Amino acid sequence: MPGDPLRAKYIAENYLDNFIEINNTRLMLGYTGYYKDKKISIMSHGIGIPSALIYTRELIKEYNVKKIIRIGTCGTVQKDIQLRDIVISMGASTDSKINRIRFNNHDFSAIADFNMIFHVFLTAKKMNLKVRIGNFFTTDTFYDDDSNILKILEKYNIIGIDMETTAIYSIASEFKVQALSICTVSDHLIKKEAISAKDRESSFNEMIKLSLETALLV
Ligand code: HPA
């Protein structure tokens, strides 16, 4: 699941055999096809927790989906992580109230599926890809001028900042399905750097291959 519908189209057109479009309502494009003979759907989830929660919940509840891999972009605050690096979320902290709403006002520990973490790590090694696995921070505010939170995120070793992962992990837990979130770093919030839209596309290819190869194993 990429956030961007056009990325879903790109993945289907470039990586899947015999694919068909399965959704274009609200232009939230989705495709089902085959990757190395395994049936796989690529469905976009849009931006932010509410959008991602609606699409993931419907996939799980209405379409019996058991394995979800998000492939997105994220920000970082760590000095030893560069633009275009691949970061993988073992868990996801948040400034959103979503998990408290869903978890009786307690703090839910939103974690990735272990089998997926295990296989994505092995796959990355096999592909000679350098990846970092650690804690994400899922935020409701993309444009936030508060530099204090960035210092805290850096101190607590948050490797990726996105807008969906914590919710995807909590809904996957609720329905006992597997989920994993992999991101390419598109913004360095301390160094104030960002990759161009064109660069985003090419750095995406390694992550697409990593996620599809992982999907074959989990
Ligand atoms: N913050 C939150 N989500 C993001 C970012 C970011 O800097 N970059 C890409 N997705």
Short mmCIF file of C-alpha atoms and ligand atoms in Angstrom, two decimals:
data_model
loop_
_atom_site.label_atom_id
_atom_site.label_comp_id
_atom_site.label_asym_id
_atom_site.label_seq_id
_atom_site.Cartn_x
_atom_site.Cartn_y
_atom_site.Cartn_z
CA MET A 1 0.00 0.00 0.00
CA PRO A 2 1.56 3.25 -1.12
CA GLY A 3 -0.01 6.51 0.06
CA ASP A 4 -0.09 7.97 -3.44
CA PRO A 5 -2.58 6.47 -5.95
CA LEU A 6 -0.28 7.18 -8.89
CA ARG A 7 2.43 5.14 -7.20
CA ALA A 8 -0.02 2.23 -6.99
CA LYS A 9 -0.51 2.57 -10.76
CA TYR A 10 3.25 2.76 -11.30
CA ILE A 11 3.85 -0.40 -9.26
CA ALA A 12 1.09 -2.33 -11.06
CA GLU A 13 2.32 -1.24 -14.49
CA ASN A 14 5.99 -1.95 -13.80
CA TYR A 15 5.97 -4.95 -11.46
CA LEU A 16 2.76 -6.94 -11.85
CA ASP A 17 1.71 -9.37 -14.58
CA ASN A 18 -1.90 -9.67 -15.76
CA PHE A 19 -3.13 -6.91 -13.46
CA ILE A 20 -6.61 -5.41 -13.38
CA GLU A 21 -7.83 -2.17 -11.81
CA ILE A 22 -9.94 -3.03 -8.78
CA ASN A 23 -10.75 0.47 -7.54
CA ASN A 24 -10.91 4.04 -8.79
CA THR A 25 -13.54 5.45 -6.46
CA ARG A 26 -12.24 8.84 -5.24
CA LEU A 27 -9.27 8.11 -7.53
CA MET A 28 -7.82 5.94 -4.75
CA LEU A 29 -6.42 3.52 -7.29
CA GLY A 30 -6.07 -0.18 -6.60
CA TYR A 31 -4.86 -3.12 -8.70
CA THR A 32 -4.66 -6.88 -8.40
CA GLY A 33 -2.15 -8.90 -10.38
CA TYR A 34 0.68 -11.36 -10.08
CA TYR A 35 4.27 -10.90 -8.92
CA LYS A 36 6.32 -14.02 -9.69
CA ASP A 37 3.07 -16.04 -9.77
CA LYS A 38 1.89 -14.79 -6.37
CA LYS A 39 -1.41 -12.89 -6.40
CA ILE A 40 -0.86 -9.44 -4.94
CA SER A 41 -2.98 -6.31 -4.69
CA ILE A 42 -1.55 -2.80 -4.72
CA MET A 43 -3.99 -0.43 -3.06
CA SER A 44 -3.28 3.21 -2.22
CA HIS A 45 -4.28 4.50 1.23
CA GLY A 46 -4.07 8.28 0.87
CA ILE A 47 -2.57 10.69 3.39
CA GLY A 48 -3.04 10.52 7.15
CA ILE A 49 -4.55 8.22 9.74
CA PRO A 50 -8.28 8.56 8.90
CA SER A 51 -7.74 7.76 5.22
CA ALA A 52 -5.32 4.89 5.89
CA LEU A 53 -7.62 3.43 8.55
CA ILE A 54 -10.65 3.40 6.27
CA TYR A 55 -8.84 1.60 3.44
CA THR A 56 -6.96 -0.89 5.62
CA ARG A 57 -10.06 -1.73 7.65
CA GLU A 58 -12.13 -2.30 4.51
CA LEU A 59 -9.41 -4.48 2.99
CA ILE A 60 -9.32 -6.60 6.15
CA LYS A 61 -13.06 -6.73 6.91
CA GLU A 62 -14.60 -6.76 3.43
CA TYR A 63 -11.86 -8.40 1.37
CA ASN A 64 -10.29 -10.78 3.90
CA VAL A 65 -6.80 -9.31 3.48
CA LYS A 66 -4.34 -10.91 5.92
CA LYS A 67 -1.03 -9.25 5.06
CA ILE A 68 -0.43 -5.54 4.57
CA ILE A 69 2.83 -3.84 3.66
CA ARG A 70 2.80 -0.04 3.56
CA ILE A 71 5.46 1.49 1.32
CA GLY A 72 5.66 5.22 1.81
CA THR A 73 7.89 8.20 2.29
CA CYS A 74 8.83 9.68 5.62
CA GLY A 75 10.83 12.37 7.33
CA THR A 76 13.78 11.76 9.64
CA VAL A 77 15.62 13.62 12.39
CA GLN A 78 18.65 11.35 12.79
CA LYS A 79 21.94 12.79 11.55
CA ASP A 80 23.23 9.39 10.41
CA ILE A 81 20.18 8.74 8.22
CA GLN A 82 20.26 10.31 4.75
CA LEU A 83 17.66 11.20 2.16
CA ARG A 84 16.64 8.12 0.10
CA ASP A 85 17.63 5.69 2.90
CA ILE A 86 15.14 2.91 3.58
CA VAL A 87 13.79 2.83 7.12
CA ILE A 88 11.50 0.13 8.51
CA SER A 89 9.11 0.59 11.39
CA MET A 90 9.42 -1.98 14.17
CA GLY A 91 6.93 0.13 16.13
CA ALA A 92 5.27 3.52 15.84
CA SER A 93 4.78 6.16 18.51
CA THR A 94 2.34 8.98 17.78
CA ASP A 95 0.99 12.43 18.62
CA SER A 96 -2.43 11.27 17.43
CA LYS A 97 -5.17 10.23 19.86
CA ILE A 98 -6.31 7.45 17.52
CA ASN A 99 -4.99 4.51 19.52
CA ARG A 100 -6.33 5.93 22.78
CA ILE A 101 -9.74 6.28 21.13
CA ARG A 102 -9.55 2.64 20.10
CA PHE A 103 -7.78 1.25 23.22
CA ASN A 104 -9.92 2.52 26.12
CA ASN A 105 -7.76 5.66 26.57
CA HIS A 106 -4.62 3.62 27.31
CA ASP A 107 -1.30 3.76 25.45
CA PHE A 108 -1.24 1.08 22.76
CA SER A 109 2.15 -0.26 21.71
CA ALA A 110 1.78 -0.25 17.92
CA ILE A 111 4.24 -2.84 16.57
CA ALA A 112 5.03 -4.52 13.27
CA ASP A 113 4.38 -8.20 12.66
CA PHE A 114 7.51 -10.10 13.73
CA ASN A 115 7.44 -12.54 10.81
CA MET A 116 7.39 -9.61 8.38
CA ILE A 117 10.22 -7.81 10.21
CA PHE A 118 12.26 -11.02 10.16
CA HIS A 119 11.73 -11.62 6.44
CA VAL A 120 12.19 -8.03 5.34
CA PHE A 121 15.52 -8.01 7.18
CA LEU A 122 16.65 -11.24 5.49
CA THR A 123 15.44 -9.99 2.10
CA ALA A 124 17.28 -6.69 2.47
CA LYS A 125 20.47 -8.58 3.34
CA LYS A 126 20.02 -10.81 0.29
CA MET A 127 19.46 -7.76 -1.92
CA ASN A 128 22.48 -6.00 -0.40
CA LEU A 129 20.25 -3.14 0.69
CA LYS A 130 21.14 -1.10 3.74
CA VAL A 131 18.05 -0.63 5.89
CA ARG A 132 17.46 0.76 9.39
CA ILE A 133 14.84 -0.88 11.57
CA GLY A 134 13.47 1.02 14.57
CA ASN A 135 10.81 3.26 16.03
CA PHE A 136 8.65 5.59 13.92
CA PHE A 137 6.61 8.60 14.97
CA THR A 138 3.24 8.94 13.26
CA THR A 139 2.10 12.55 13.30
CA ASP A 140 -1.17 14.32 12.51
CA THR A 141 0.67 17.54 11.59
CA PHE A 142 2.76 17.52 8.43
CA TYR A 143 3.49 21.24 8.65
CA ASP A 144 4.65 21.88 12.20
CA ASP A 145 7.09 24.65 13.11
CA ASP A 146 7.71 23.34 16.65
CA SER A 147 11.41 22.43 16.68
CA ASN A 148 11.14 21.17 20.27
CA ILE A 149 9.36 17.99 19.19
CA LEU A 150 12.09 17.34 16.62
CA LYS A 151 14.72 17.41 19.39
CA ILE A 152 12.70 14.94 21.45
CA LEU A 153 12.24 12.62 18.46
CA GLU A 154 15.97 12.72 17.78
CA LYS A 155 16.78 12.03 21.45
CA TYR A 156 14.42 9.04 21.57
CA ASN A 157 15.95 7.54 18.44
CA ILE A 158 12.90 7.88 16.20
CA ILE A 159 14.12 6.93 12.72
CA GLY A 160 11.06 7.76 10.59
CA ILE A 161 8.25 10.30 10.80
CA ASP A 162 5.13 9.52 8.81
CA MET A 163 1.38 10.00 9.04
CA GLU A 164 -0.11 6.47 8.95
CA THR A 165 1.97 3.65 10.46
CA THR A 166 0.72 3.65 14.06
CA ALA A 167 -2.90 3.29 12.90
CA ILE A 168 -2.13 0.54 10.37
CA TYR A 169 -0.32 -1.42 13.09
CA SER A 170 -3.14 -1.02 15.58
CA ILE A 171 -5.90 -2.07 13.16
CA ALA A 172 -3.78 -5.05 12.06
CA SER A 173 -3.44 -6.07 15.72
CA GLU A 174 -7.16 -5.67 16.32
CA PHE A 175 -7.98 -8.10 13.51
CA LYS A 176 -4.92 -10.32 14.07
CA VAL A 177 -3.46 -9.77 10.60
CA GLN A 178 0.14 -9.02 9.65
CA ALA A 179 1.37 -5.50 8.89
CA LEU A 180 4.68 -3.84 8.10
CA SER A 181 5.61 -0.28 7.18
CA ILE A 182 8.64 0.49 5.03
CA CYS A 183 9.56 4.04 4.03
CA THR A 184 12.06 5.89 1.89
CA VAL A 185 13.33 9.03 3.61
CA SER A 186 12.11 12.03 1.60
CA ASP A 187 12.64 14.81 4.16
CA HIS A 188 15.43 15.53 6.62
CA LEU A 189 13.77 17.76 9.18
CA ILE A 190 16.97 18.75 11.02
CA LYS A 191 19.16 19.29 7.97
CA LYS A 192 16.17 20.83 6.20
CA GLU A 193 16.65 18.81 3.03
CA ALA A 194 14.07 17.14 0.79
CA ILE A 195 14.21 15.01 -2.33
CA SER A 196 12.54 16.19 -5.51
CA ALA A 197 9.39 14.59 -6.86
CA LYS A 198 11.47 13.00 -9.64
CA ASP A 199 14.02 11.58 -7.19
CA ARG A 200 11.19 10.17 -5.10
CA GLU A 201 10.20 7.92 -7.96
CA SER A 202 13.61 6.37 -8.61
CA SER A 203 14.45 5.81 -4.95
CA PHE A 204 11.09 4.13 -4.66
CA ASN A 205 12.08 1.22 -6.89
CA GLU A 206 14.39 -0.45 -4.38
CA MET A 207 11.69 -0.26 -1.72
CA ILE A 208 9.07 -1.69 -4.11
CA LYS A 209 11.33 -4.65 -4.90
CA LEU A 210 12.11 -5.16 -1.22
CA SER A 211 8.43 -5.20 -0.30
CA LEU A 212 7.38 -7.50 -3.16
CA GLU A 213 10.18 -9.96 -2.43
CA THR A 214 9.22 -9.90 1.26
CA ALA A 215 5.59 -10.50 0.33
CA LEU A 216 6.64 -13.75 -1.35
CA LEU A 217 7.97 -15.06 1.97
CA VAL A 218 5.43 -14.04 4.60
N1 HPA B 1 6.52 14.29 8.15
C1 HPA B 1 5.45 13.46 8.14
N2 HPA B 1 5.18 12.66 7.12
C2 HPA B 1 6.02 12.67 6.08
C3 HPA B 1 7.16 13.49 6.04
C4 HPA B 1 7.42 14.33 7.13
O1 HPA B 1 8.39 15.10 7.15
N3 HPA B 1 7.79 13.26 4.86
C5 HPA B 1 7.05 12.31 4.20
N4 HPA B 1 5.99 11.95 4.94
#
